[in-house]
mmCIF file with all atom_site columns, C-alpha atoms in Angstrom:
data_model
loop_
_atom_site.group_PDB
_atom_site.id
_atom_site.type_symbol
_atom_site.label_atom_id
_atom_site.label_alt_id
_atom_site.label_comp_id
_atom_site.label_asym_id
_atom_site.label_entity_id
_atom_site.label_seq_id
_atom_site.pdbx_PDB_ins_code
_atom_site.Cartn_x
_atom_site.Cartn_y
_atom_site.Cartn_z
_atom_site.occupancy
_atom_site.B_iso_or_equiv
_atom_site.pdbx_formal_charge
_atom_site.auth_seq_id
_atom_site.auth_comp_id
_atom_site.auth_asym_id
_atom_site.auth_atom_id
_atom_site.pdbx_PDB_model_num
ATOM 1   C CA . GLU A 1 1   ? 28.383 32.778 53.747 1.00 0.00 ? 27  GLU A CA 1
ATOM 2   C CA . SER A 1 2   ? 26.623 28.734 54.664 1.00 0.00 ? 28  SER A CA 1
ATOM 3   C CA . LEU A 1 3   ? 30.349 28.227 55.792 1.00 0.00 ? 29  LEU A CA 1
ATOM 4   C CA . LEU A 1 4   ? 30.432 31.037 57.980 1.00 0.00 ? 30  LEU A CA 1
ATOM 5   C CA . VAL A 1 5   ? 27.166 30.150 59.568 1.00 0.00 ? 31  VAL A CA 1
ATOM 6   C CA . SER A 1 6   ? 27.793 26.647 60.501 1.00 0.00 ? 32  SER A CA 1
ATOM 7   C CA . ASP A 1 7   ? 31.738 27.794 61.418 1.00 0.00 ? 33  ASP A CA 1
ATOM 8   C CA . PRO A 1 8   ? 30.487 30.923 64.173 1.00 0.00 ? 34  PRO A CA 1
ATOM 9   C CA . VAL A 1 9   ? 33.081 31.705 66.187 1.00 0.00 ? 35  VAL A CA 1
ATOM 10  C CA . CYS A 1 10  ? 36.910 29.916 65.794 1.00 0.00 ? 36  CYS A CA 1
ATOM 11  C CA . ALA A 1 11  ? 38.476 29.838 69.441 1.00 0.00 ? 37  ALA A CA 1
ATOM 12  C CA . THR A 1 12  ? 37.561 30.782 72.775 1.00 0.00 ? 38  THR A CA 1
ATOM 13  C CA . ARG A 1 13  ? 39.816 32.027 75.797 1.00 0.00 ? 39  ARG A CA 1
ATOM 14  C CA . GLY A 1 14  ? 37.902 31.409 79.186 1.00 0.00 ? 40  GLY A CA 1
ATOM 15  C CA . ASP A 1 15  ? 35.185 33.615 78.577 1.00 0.00 ? 41  ASP A CA 1
ATOM 16  C CA . ILE A 1 16  ? 36.409 35.713 75.888 1.00 0.00 ? 42  ILE A CA 1
ATOM 17  C CA . SER A 1 17  ? 35.531 35.212 72.086 1.00 0.00 ? 43  SER A CA 1
ATOM 18  C CA . ILE A 1 18  ? 38.799 35.838 70.221 1.00 0.00 ? 44  ILE A CA 1
ATOM 19  C CA . LEU A 1 19  ? 37.443 38.061 67.153 1.00 0.00 ? 45  LEU A CA 1
ATOM 20  C CA . PRO A 1 20  ? 37.346 37.615 64.700 1.00 0.00 ? 46  PRO A CA 1
ATOM 21  C CA . ARG A 1 21  ? 38.111 33.817 63.455 1.00 0.00 ? 47  ARG A CA 1
ATOM 22  C CA . ARG A 1 22  ? 41.137 32.565 62.579 1.00 0.00 ? 48  ARG A CA 1
ATOM 23  C CA . LEU A 1 23  ? 41.115 31.925 58.621 1.00 0.00 ? 49  LEU A CA 1
ATOM 24  C CA . SER A 1 24  ? 42.105 28.160 59.595 1.00 0.00 ? 50  SER A CA 1
ATOM 25  C CA . SER A 1 25  ? 38.565 27.484 60.669 1.00 0.00 ? 51  SER A CA 1
ATOM 26  C CA . GLY A 1 26  ? 36.728 28.959 57.339 1.00 0.00 ? 52  GLY A CA 1
ATOM 27  C CA . LEU A 1 27  ? 39.727 26.818 55.437 1.00 0.00 ? 53  LEU A CA 1
ATOM 28  C CA . THR A 1 28  ? 38.934 23.575 57.274 1.00 0.00 ? 54  THR A CA 1
ATOM 29  C CA . SER A 1 29  ? 35.120 24.060 56.927 1.00 0.00 ? 55  SER A CA 1
ATOM 30  C CA . ILE A 1 30  ? 35.982 24.564 52.960 1.00 0.00 ? 56  ILE A CA 1
ATOM 31  C CA . SER A 1 31  ? 38.236 21.850 52.883 1.00 0.00 ? 57  SER A CA 1
ATOM 32  C CA . ASN A 1 32  ? 35.371 19.789 54.451 1.00 0.00 ? 58  ASN A CA 1
ATOM 33  C CA . THR A 1 33  ? 33.073 20.874 51.946 1.00 0.00 ? 59  THR A CA 1
ATOM 34  C CA . ILE A 1 34  ? 35.459 20.122 49.059 1.00 0.00 ? 60  ILE A CA 1
ATOM 35  C CA . SER A 1 35  ? 35.814 16.491 50.143 1.00 0.00 ? 61  SER A CA 1
ATOM 36  C CA . THR A 1 36  ? 31.883 15.716 50.702 1.00 0.00 ? 62  THR A CA 1
ATOM 37  C CA . THR A 1 37  ? 31.462 16.986 46.977 1.00 0.00 ? 63  THR A CA 1
ATOM 38  C CA . MET A 1 38  ? 34.191 16.198 45.103 1.00 0.00 ? 64  MET A CA 1
ATOM 39  C CA . PRO A 1 39  ? 33.017 13.796 42.057 1.00 0.00 ? 65  PRO A CA 1
ATOM 40  C CA . GLU A 1 40  ? 33.747 10.306 42.509 1.00 0.00 ? 66  GLU A CA 1
ATOM 41  C CA . GLY A 1 41  ? 36.548 9.178  40.528 1.00 0.00 ? 67  GLY A CA 1
ATOM 42  C CA . LEU A 1 42  ? 38.522 12.225 41.011 1.00 0.00 ? 68  LEU A CA 1
ATOM 43  C CA . ALA A 1 43  ? 41.514 12.073 43.552 1.00 0.00 ? 69  ALA A CA 1
ATOM 44  C CA . PHE A 1 44  ? 41.438 14.393 46.212 1.00 0.00 ? 70  PHE A CA 1
ATOM 45  C CA . ASN A 1 45  ? 44.833 14.696 48.214 1.00 0.00 ? 71  ASN A CA 1
ATOM 46  C CA . LEU A 1 46  ? 43.486 16.604 52.187 1.00 0.00 ? 72  LEU A CA 1
ATOM 47  C CA . SER A 1 47  ? 46.750 16.337 53.252 1.00 0.00 ? 73  SER A CA 1
ATOM 48  C CA . GLU A 1 48  ? 48.045 18.534 50.880 1.00 0.00 ? 74  GLU A CA 1
ATOM 49  C CA . VAL A 1 49  ? 44.869 20.951 51.067 1.00 0.00 ? 75  VAL A CA 1
ATOM 50  C CA . GLN A 1 50  ? 45.719 20.859 54.865 1.00 0.00 ? 76  GLN A CA 1
ATOM 51  C CA . ASN A 1 51  ? 49.361 21.834 53.863 1.00 0.00 ? 77  ASN A CA 1
ATOM 52  C CA . ARG A 1 52  ? 48.151 24.631 51.812 1.00 0.00 ? 78  ARG A CA 1
ATOM 53  C CA . MET A 1 53  ? 45.601 26.022 54.236 1.00 0.00 ? 79  MET A CA 1
ATOM 54  C CA . LEU A 1 54  ? 48.966 26.396 56.729 1.00 0.00 ? 80  LEU A CA 1
ATOM 55  C CA . ASP A 1 55  ? 50.480 28.481 53.757 1.00 0.00 ? 81  ASP A CA 1
ATOM 56  C CA . MET A 1 56  ? 47.608 30.898 53.906 1.00 0.00 ? 82  MET A CA 1
ATOM 57  C CA . GLN A 1 57  ? 47.455 31.099 57.418 1.00 0.00 ? 83  GLN A CA 1
ATOM 58  C CA . GLU A 1 58  ? 51.200 31.798 57.363 1.00 0.00 ? 84  GLU A CA 1
ATOM 59  C CA . ILE A 1 59  ? 50.159 35.234 54.744 1.00 0.00 ? 85  ILE A CA 1
ATOM 60  C CA . LEU A 1 60  ? 47.736 36.249 57.337 1.00 0.00 ? 86  LEU A CA 1
ATOM 61  C CA . ASP A 1 61  ? 49.589 35.854 60.841 1.00 0.00 ? 87  ASP A CA 1
ATOM 62  C CA . PHE A 1 62  ? 51.297 38.963 60.861 1.00 0.00 ? 88  PHE A CA 1
ATOM 63  C CA . MET A 1 63  ? 47.102 40.495 61.222 1.00 0.00 ? 89  MET A CA 1
ATOM 64  C CA . PRO A 1 64  ? 46.278 40.491 65.185 1.00 0.00 ? 90  PRO A CA 1
ATOM 65  C CA . SER A 1 65  ? 43.444 38.555 66.832 1.00 0.00 ? 91  SER A CA 1
ATOM 66  C CA . ILE A 1 66  ? 40.757 40.890 68.484 1.00 0.00 ? 92  ILE A CA 1
ATOM 67  C CA . ALA A 1 67  ? 40.201 39.773 71.672 1.00 0.00 ? 93  ALA A CA 1
ATOM 68  C CA . LEU A 1 68  ? 37.015 41.184 72.814 1.00 0.00 ? 94  LEU A CA 1
ATOM 69  C CA . SER A 1 69  ? 35.149 40.927 76.462 1.00 0.00 ? 95  SER A CA 1
ATOM 70  C CA . GLU A 1 70  ? 32.113 41.207 77.285 1.00 0.00 ? 96  GLU A CA 1
ATOM 71  C CA . SER A 1 71  ? 32.826 44.434 78.779 1.00 0.00 ? 97  SER A CA 1
ATOM 72  C CA . THR A 1 72  ? 34.713 45.869 76.005 1.00 0.00 ? 98  THR A CA 1
ATOM 73  C CA . ILE A 1 73  ? 31.770 44.834 73.686 1.00 0.00 ? 99  ILE A CA 1
ATOM 74  C CA . LYS A 1 74  ? 29.102 46.691 75.726 1.00 0.00 ? 100 LYS A CA 1
ATOM 75  C CA . GLN A 1 75  ? 31.440 50.029 75.679 1.00 0.00 ? 101 GLN A CA 1
ATOM 76  C CA . ALA A 1 76  ? 30.263 52.737 73.603 1.00 0.00 ? 102 ALA A CA 1
ATOM 77  C CA . SER A 1 77  ? 32.081 53.304 70.112 1.00 0.00 ? 103 SER A CA 1
ATOM 78  C CA . PRO A 1 78  ? 34.151 56.397 69.369 1.00 0.00 ? 104 PRO A CA 1
ATOM 79  C CA . GLY A 1 79  ? 31.480 57.428 67.099 1.00 0.00 ? 105 GLY A CA 1
ATOM 80  C CA . SER A 1 80  ? 28.417 57.608 69.451 1.00 0.00 ? 106 SER A CA 1
ATOM 81  C CA . GLN A 1 81  ? 30.804 59.134 72.002 1.00 0.00 ? 107 GLN A CA 1
ATOM 82  C CA . LEU A 1 82  ? 31.542 61.684 69.611 1.00 0.00 ? 108 LEU A CA 1
ATOM 83  C CA . LYS A 1 83  ? 27.741 62.007 68.269 1.00 0.00 ? 109 LYS A CA 1
ATOM 84  C CA . THR A 1 84  ? 26.519 62.486 72.186 1.00 0.00 ? 110 THR A CA 1
ATOM 85  C CA . GLU A 1 85  ? 28.895 65.402 72.540 1.00 0.00 ? 111 GLU A CA 1
ATOM 86  C CA . GLY A 1 86  ? 27.715 66.967 69.292 1.00 0.00 ? 112 GLY A CA 1
ATOM 87  C CA . ALA A 1 87  ? 30.193 66.003 66.719 1.00 0.00 ? 113 ALA A CA 1
ATOM 88  C CA . THR A 1 88  ? 28.831 66.091 62.740 1.00 0.00 ? 114 THR A CA 1
ATOM 89  C CA . ALA A 1 89  ? 30.137 65.418 59.320 1.00 0.00 ? 115 ALA A CA 1
ATOM 90  C CA . LYS A 1 90  ? 32.365 68.289 58.374 1.00 0.00 ? 116 LYS A CA 1
ATOM 91  C CA . HIS A 1 91  ? 35.419 67.519 56.221 1.00 0.00 ? 117 HIS A CA 1
ATOM 92  C CA . PRO A 1 92  ? 35.322 65.008 53.261 1.00 0.00 ? 118 PRO A CA 1
ATOM 93  C CA . VAL A 1 93  ? 37.168 61.575 54.291 1.00 0.00 ? 119 VAL A CA 1
ATOM 94  C CA . ILE A 1 94  ? 39.183 60.070 51.337 1.00 0.00 ? 120 ILE A CA 1
ATOM 95  C CA . MET A 1 95  ? 40.391 56.965 52.731 1.00 0.00 ? 121 MET A CA 1
ATOM 96  C CA . ILE A 1 96  ? 43.765 54.978 50.971 1.00 0.00 ? 122 ILE A CA 1
ATOM 97  C CA . PRO A 1 97  ? 43.686 51.615 52.014 1.00 0.00 ? 123 PRO A CA 1
ATOM 98  C CA . GLY A 1 98  ? 47.523 50.113 53.167 1.00 0.00 ? 124 GLY A CA 1
ATOM 99  C CA . VAL A 1 99  ? 49.431 47.231 50.668 1.00 0.00 ? 125 VAL A CA 1
ATOM 100 C CA . ILE A 1 100 ? 47.499 43.935 49.999 1.00 0.00 ? 126 ILE A CA 1
ATOM 101 C CA . THR A 1 101 ? 44.490 44.865 51.924 1.00 0.00 ? 127 THR A CA 1
ATOM 102 C CA . THR A 1 102 ? 42.440 46.083 48.852 1.00 0.00 ? 128 THR A CA 1
ATOM 103 C CA . GLY A 1 103 ? 40.583 43.157 47.138 1.00 0.00 ? 129 GLY A CA 1
ATOM 104 C CA . LEU A 1 104 ? 41.636 42.322 43.744 1.00 0.00 ? 130 LEU A CA 1
ATOM 105 C CA . GLU A 1 105 ? 39.097 41.401 41.162 1.00 0.00 ? 131 GLU A CA 1
ATOM 106 C CA . LEU A 1 106 ? 39.221 39.156 37.939 1.00 0.00 ? 132 LEU A CA 1
ATOM 107 C CA . TRP A 1 107 ? 38.307 40.951 34.815 1.00 0.00 ? 133 TRP A CA 1
ATOM 108 C CA . GLN A 1 108 ? 40.489 38.503 32.142 1.00 0.00 ? 134 GLN A CA 1
ATOM 109 C CA . GLY A 1 109 ? 41.783 35.044 32.897 1.00 0.00 ? 135 GLY A CA 1
ATOM 110 C CA . GLU A 1 110 ? 43.022 31.821 31.486 1.00 0.00 ? 136 GLU A CA 1
ATOM 111 C CA . ALA A 1 111 ? 40.223 28.818 31.431 1.00 0.00 ? 137 ALA A CA 1
ATOM 112 C CA . CYS A 1 112 ? 41.109 27.708 34.998 1.00 0.00 ? 138 CYS A CA 1
ATOM 113 C CA . ALA A 1 113 ? 39.921 31.036 36.619 1.00 0.00 ? 139 ALA A CA 1
ATOM 114 C CA . GLN A 1 114 ? 36.739 31.473 34.187 1.00 0.00 ? 140 GLN A CA 1
ATOM 115 C CA . LYS A 1 115 ? 34.236 30.718 37.345 1.00 0.00 ? 141 LYS A CA 1
ATOM 116 C CA . TYR A 1 116 ? 36.151 33.448 39.102 1.00 0.00 ? 142 TYR A CA 1
ATOM 117 C CA . PHE A 1 117 ? 35.125 36.822 36.265 1.00 0.00 ? 143 PHE A CA 1
ATOM 118 C CA . ARG A 1 118 ? 34.644 39.651 38.912 1.00 0.00 ? 144 ARG A CA 1
ATOM 119 C CA . GLN A 1 119 ? 35.333 37.855 41.824 1.00 0.00 ? 145 GLN A CA 1
ATOM 120 C CA . ARG A 1 120 ? 38.011 38.576 44.203 1.00 0.00 ? 146 ARG A CA 1
ATOM 121 C CA . VAL A 1 121 ? 40.912 36.305 43.857 1.00 0.00 ? 147 VAL A CA 1
ATOM 122 C CA . TRP A 1 122 ? 42.558 38.309 46.706 1.00 0.00 ? 148 TRP A CA 1
ATOM 123 C CA . GLY A 1 123 ? 40.950 39.603 49.814 1.00 0.00 ? 149 GLY A CA 1
ATOM 124 C CA . THR A 1 124 ? 38.009 36.715 50.384 1.00 0.00 ? 150 THR A CA 1
ATOM 125 C CA . PHE A 1 125 ? 37.114 33.429 50.751 1.00 0.00 ? 151 PHE A CA 1
ATOM 126 C CA . SER A 1 126 ? 36.821 32.680 46.636 1.00 0.00 ? 152 SER A CA 1
ATOM 127 C CA . ALA A 1 127 ? 40.654 33.570 46.362 1.00 0.00 ? 153 ALA A CA 1
ATOM 128 C CA . VAL A 1 128 ? 41.585 30.986 49.243 1.00 0.00 ? 154 VAL A CA 1
ATOM 129 C CA . GLU A 1 129 ? 39.199 28.288 47.006 1.00 0.00 ? 155 GLU A CA 1
ATOM 130 C CA . MET A 1 130 ? 40.987 29.093 43.991 1.00 0.00 ? 156 MET A CA 1
ATOM 131 C CA . PHE A 1 131 ? 44.278 28.790 45.948 1.00 0.00 ? 157 PHE A CA 1
ATOM 132 C CA . LEU A 1 132 ? 43.267 25.623 47.363 1.00 0.00 ? 158 LEU A CA 1
ATOM 133 C CA . LEU A 1 133 ? 41.811 24.181 44.084 1.00 0.00 ? 159 LEU A CA 1
ATOM 134 C CA . ASN A 1 134 ? 44.620 25.244 41.770 1.00 0.00 ? 160 ASN A CA 1
ATOM 135 C CA . PRO A 1 135 ? 47.560 27.294 43.002 1.00 0.00 ? 161 PRO A CA 1
ATOM 136 C CA . LYS A 1 136 ? 49.693 27.453 39.958 1.00 0.00 ? 162 LYS A CA 1
ATOM 137 C CA . CYS A 1 137 ? 46.266 29.087 38.485 1.00 0.00 ? 163 CYS A CA 1
ATOM 138 C CA . TRP A 1 138 ? 46.105 31.235 41.321 1.00 0.00 ? 164 TRP A CA 1
ATOM 139 C CA . LEU A 1 139 ? 49.792 32.143 41.101 1.00 0.00 ? 165 LEU A CA 1
ATOM 140 C CA . ARG A 1 140 ? 49.890 32.806 37.343 1.00 0.00 ? 166 ARG A CA 1
ATOM 141 C CA . HIS A 1 141 ? 46.805 35.514 37.696 1.00 0.00 ? 167 HIS A CA 1
ATOM 142 C CA . MET A 1 142 ? 48.387 37.153 40.832 1.00 0.00 ? 168 MET A CA 1
ATOM 143 C CA . LYS A 1 143 ? 52.051 37.761 39.601 1.00 0.00 ? 169 LYS A CA 1
ATOM 144 C CA . LEU A 1 144 ? 52.791 40.741 37.084 1.00 0.00 ? 170 LEU A CA 1
ATOM 145 C CA . ASN A 1 145 ? 54.637 40.399 33.951 1.00 0.00 ? 171 ASN A CA 1
ATOM 146 C CA . ASN A 1 146 ? 58.209 40.039 35.139 1.00 0.00 ? 172 ASN A CA 1
ATOM 147 C CA . SER A 1 147 ? 59.681 42.879 32.340 1.00 0.00 ? 173 SER A CA 1
ATOM 148 C CA . THR A 1 148 ? 56.881 45.176 32.521 1.00 0.00 ? 174 THR A CA 1
ATOM 149 C CA . GLY A 1 149 ? 55.606 45.214 35.814 1.00 0.00 ? 175 GLY A CA 1
ATOM 150 C CA . MET A 1 150 ? 52.152 45.017 34.480 1.00 0.00 ? 176 MET A CA 1
ATOM 151 C CA . ASP A 1 151 ? 49.371 42.538 33.327 1.00 0.00 ? 177 ASP A CA 1
ATOM 152 C CA . PRO A 1 152 ? 50.638 39.217 32.048 1.00 0.00 ? 178 PRO A CA 1
ATOM 153 C CA . LYS A 1 153 ? 49.220 38.374 28.823 1.00 0.00 ? 179 LYS A CA 1
ATOM 154 C CA . SER A 1 154 ? 45.496 37.371 28.225 1.00 0.00 ? 180 SER A CA 1
ATOM 155 C CA . ILE A 1 155 ? 45.206 38.257 32.591 1.00 0.00 ? 181 ILE A CA 1
ATOM 156 C CA . LYS A 1 156 ? 43.478 41.548 33.953 1.00 0.00 ? 182 LYS A CA 1
ATOM 157 C CA . LEU A 1 157 ? 43.111 42.000 37.895 1.00 0.00 ? 183 LEU A CA 1
ATOM 158 C CA . ARG A 1 158 ? 41.661 45.118 38.932 1.00 0.00 ? 184 ARG A CA 1
ATOM 159 C CA . ALA A 1 159 ? 40.985 46.497 42.358 1.00 0.00 ? 185 ALA A CA 1
ATOM 160 C CA . ALA A 1 160 ? 37.571 46.057 44.094 1.00 0.00 ? 186 ALA A CA 1
ATOM 161 C CA . LEU A 1 161 ? 36.286 49.514 44.472 1.00 0.00 ? 187 LEU A CA 1
ATOM 162 C CA . GLY A 1 162 ? 34.010 51.077 47.137 1.00 0.00 ? 188 GLY A CA 1
ATOM 163 C CA . PHE A 1 163 ? 34.142 50.670 50.472 1.00 0.00 ? 189 PHE A CA 1
ATOM 164 C CA . GLU A 1 164 ? 33.785 47.106 50.220 1.00 0.00 ? 190 GLU A CA 1
ATOM 165 C CA . ALA A 1 165 ? 37.309 47.059 48.983 1.00 0.00 ? 191 ALA A CA 1
ATOM 166 C CA . ALA A 1 166 ? 39.142 47.151 52.380 1.00 0.00 ? 192 ALA A CA 1
ATOM 167 C CA . ASP A 1 167 ? 36.502 46.932 55.013 1.00 0.00 ? 193 ASP A CA 1
ATOM 168 C CA . TYR A 1 168 ? 36.862 43.275 55.641 1.00 0.00 ? 194 TYR A CA 1
ATOM 169 C CA . VAL A 1 169 ? 39.598 40.508 54.425 1.00 0.00 ? 195 VAL A CA 1
ATOM 170 C CA . ILE A 1 170 ? 39.936 36.762 54.463 1.00 0.00 ? 196 ILE A CA 1
ATOM 171 C CA . GLY A 1 171 ? 38.088 35.110 57.430 1.00 0.00 ? 197 GLY A CA 1
ATOM 172 C CA . GLY A 1 172 ? 36.202 38.606 59.053 1.00 0.00 ? 198 GLY A CA 1
ATOM 173 C CA . TYR A 1 173 ? 39.685 40.178 59.401 1.00 0.00 ? 199 TYR A CA 1
ATOM 174 C CA . TRP A 1 174 ? 38.423 44.097 59.710 1.00 0.00 ? 200 TRP A CA 1
ATOM 175 C CA . VAL A 1 175 ? 40.666 46.790 58.286 1.00 0.00 ? 201 VAL A CA 1
ATOM 176 C CA . TRP A 1 176 ? 38.557 49.417 57.632 1.00 0.00 ? 202 TRP A CA 1
ATOM 177 C CA . ALA A 1 177 ? 34.994 48.299 58.623 1.00 0.00 ? 203 ALA A CA 1
ATOM 178 C CA . LYS A 1 178 ? 35.345 49.779 62.423 1.00 0.00 ? 204 LYS A CA 1
ATOM 179 C CA . LEU A 1 179 ? 36.590 53.593 60.830 1.00 0.00 ? 205 LEU A CA 1
ATOM 180 C CA . ILE A 1 180 ? 33.812 53.649 58.270 1.00 0.00 ? 206 ILE A CA 1
ATOM 181 C CA . GLU A 1 181 ? 31.174 52.383 61.013 1.00 0.00 ? 207 GLU A CA 1
ATOM 182 C CA . ASN A 1 182 ? 32.431 55.280 63.316 1.00 0.00 ? 208 ASN A CA 1
ATOM 183 C CA . LEU A 1 183 ? 32.285 57.846 60.692 1.00 0.00 ? 209 LEU A CA 1
ATOM 184 C CA . ALA A 1 184 ? 28.967 56.843 60.087 1.00 0.00 ? 210 ALA A CA 1
ATOM 185 C CA . GLU A 1 185 ? 27.677 57.515 63.500 1.00 0.00 ? 211 GLU A CA 1
ATOM 186 C CA . ILE A 1 186 ? 28.570 61.361 63.453 1.00 0.00 ? 212 ILE A CA 1
ATOM 187 C CA . GLY A 1 187 ? 26.852 61.530 59.500 1.00 0.00 ? 213 GLY A CA 1
ATOM 188 C CA . TYR A 1 188 ? 29.166 60.795 57.053 1.00 0.00 ? 214 TYR A CA 1
ATOM 189 C CA . THR A 1 189 ? 27.744 58.783 53.965 1.00 0.00 ? 215 THR A CA 1
ATOM 190 C CA . PRO A 1 190 ? 28.971 57.975 50.472 1.00 0.00 ? 216 PRO A CA 1
ATOM 191 C CA . LEU A 1 191 ? 28.491 61.865 49.671 1.00 0.00 ? 217 LEU A CA 1
ATOM 192 C CA . ASN A 1 192 ? 31.217 62.809 51.805 1.00 0.00 ? 218 ASN A CA 1
ATOM 193 C CA . MET A 1 193 ? 33.482 59.561 52.415 1.00 0.00 ? 219 MET A CA 1
ATOM 194 C CA . GLU A 1 194 ? 35.113 57.402 49.984 1.00 0.00 ? 220 GLU A CA 1
ATOM 195 C CA . MET A 1 195 ? 37.462 54.529 49.922 1.00 0.00 ? 221 MET A CA 1
ATOM 196 C CA . VAL A 1 196 ? 40.004 54.285 46.722 1.00 0.00 ? 222 VAL A CA 1
ATOM 197 C CA . GLY A 1 197 ? 41.475 50.909 46.385 1.00 0.00 ? 223 GLY A CA 1
ATOM 198 C CA . TYR A 1 198 ? 44.155 50.344 44.173 1.00 0.00 ? 224 TYR A CA 1
ATOM 199 C CA . ASP A 1 199 ? 46.384 47.686 42.661 1.00 0.00 ? 225 ASP A CA 1
ATOM 200 C CA . TRP A 1 200 ? 48.980 47.321 45.247 1.00 0.00 ? 226 TRP A CA 1
ATOM 201 C CA . ARG A 1 201 ? 51.419 45.090 43.329 1.00 0.00 ? 227 ARG A CA 1
ATOM 202 C CA . LEU A 1 202 ? 51.983 47.984 40.847 1.00 0.00 ? 228 LEU A CA 1
ATOM 203 C CA . SER A 1 203 ? 54.668 50.583 41.098 1.00 0.00 ? 229 SER A CA 1
ATOM 204 C CA . PHE A 1 204 ? 53.924 53.533 41.426 1.00 0.00 ? 230 PHE A CA 1
ATOM 205 C CA . ALA A 1 205 ? 54.451 55.110 37.801 1.00 0.00 ? 231 ALA A CA 1
ATOM 206 C CA . ASN A 1 206 ? 52.446 52.037 36.579 1.00 0.00 ? 232 ASN A CA 1
ATOM 207 C CA . LEU A 1 207 ? 49.409 53.114 38.617 1.00 0.00 ? 233 LEU A CA 1
ATOM 208 C CA . GLU A 1 208 ? 49.159 56.145 36.566 1.00 0.00 ? 234 GLU A CA 1
ATOM 209 C CA . ARG A 1 209 ? 49.978 54.223 33.609 1.00 0.00 ? 235 ARG A CA 1
ATOM 210 C CA . ARG A 1 210 ? 47.838 51.552 33.440 1.00 0.00 ? 236 ARG A CA 1
ATOM 211 C CA . ASP A 1 211 ? 44.828 52.774 35.868 1.00 0.00 ? 237 ASP A CA 1
ATOM 212 C CA . ARG A 1 212 ? 45.113 56.555 35.623 1.00 0.00 ? 238 ARG A CA 1
ATOM 213 C CA . PHE A 1 213 ? 45.193 56.227 39.512 1.00 0.00 ? 239 PHE A CA 1
ATOM 214 C CA . TYR A 1 214 ? 46.371 59.321 40.372 1.00 0.00 ? 240 TYR A CA 1
ATOM 215 C CA . THR A 1 215 ? 44.511 61.380 37.816 1.00 0.00 ? 241 THR A CA 1
ATOM 216 C CA . ARG A 1 216 ? 41.354 59.518 39.379 1.00 0.00 ? 242 ARG A CA 1
ATOM 217 C CA . LEU A 1 217 ? 42.584 60.579 42.731 1.00 0.00 ? 243 LEU A CA 1
ATOM 218 C CA . LYS A 1 218 ? 42.660 64.262 42.038 1.00 0.00 ? 244 LYS A CA 1
ATOM 219 C CA . ALA A 1 219 ? 39.579 64.350 40.062 1.00 0.00 ? 245 ALA A CA 1
ATOM 220 C CA . MET A 1 220 ? 37.568 62.660 43.455 1.00 0.00 ? 246 MET A CA 1
ATOM 221 C CA . VAL A 1 221 ? 39.133 65.107 45.987 1.00 0.00 ? 247 VAL A CA 1
ATOM 222 C CA . GLU A 1 222 ? 38.055 67.993 43.878 1.00 0.00 ? 248 GLU A CA 1
ATOM 223 C CA . THR A 1 223 ? 34.684 66.469 43.544 1.00 0.00 ? 249 THR A CA 1
ATOM 224 C CA . LYS A 1 224 ? 34.082 66.081 47.012 1.00 0.00 ? 250 LYS A CA 1
ATOM 225 C CA . VAL A 1 225 ? 34.987 69.470 47.770 1.00 0.00 ? 251 VAL A CA 1
ATOM 226 C CA . ASN A 1 226 ? 32.868 71.187 45.312 1.00 0.00 ? 252 ASN A CA 1
ATOM 227 C CA . VAL A 1 227 ? 29.692 68.902 46.435 1.00 0.00 ? 253 VAL A CA 1
ATOM 228 C CA . ASN A 1 228 ? 30.491 69.215 50.183 1.00 0.00 ? 254 ASN A CA 1
ATOM 229 C CA . GLY A 1 229 ? 32.066 72.819 50.227 1.00 0.00 ? 255 GLY A CA 1
ATOM 230 C CA . GLU A 1 230 ? 34.811 71.780 52.528 1.00 0.00 ? 256 GLU A CA 1
ATOM 231 C CA . LYS A 1 231 ? 38.603 70.685 51.988 1.00 0.00 ? 257 LYS A CA 1
#
């Protein structure tokens, strides 16, 4: 968080701010922090880190930057507009993120990843940090068993839970955050709205085999219907 506070906006174009900040800005802050905090005698190749930063930037370049002018920022949100028209929450909403947008947390791993227990190794700056400091370790934890398509030995990554699982991804790119915010405007809460993250690395069959994903999804939908009295 301190890195983001010290680096408020990545770039501007005239009087228009480009939001969210590009990943390279946050990565530069991280590399600068690592440079100043690295113990004496421990070699640190900044150029190598910068190369890895570019690799990570390429991964996320498919995500569009959102340009917001002052007039756009002041414009009423769809949710607030619907609220003034009398719209209210009715049907339960189940949100299932697209591929790669669900954060993945470390629940079991090798010694090189112990400090990241229950932290995300995909989807946040902790993932970027792990990638920069030990890319081979990060890759071993991200990949699946080549034969089974399941967890490698002694490594377990699991999907993050709740709305935070896919509201934002690395560097402040919003994914589902705006939809969640607008639904809240018309009265939706966790009682009638749910985000269902999943491990997007797994095949459909392995999602059920390992995580009972479809069984749990069915139960969640049925529970929302019973609690809210609406389909």
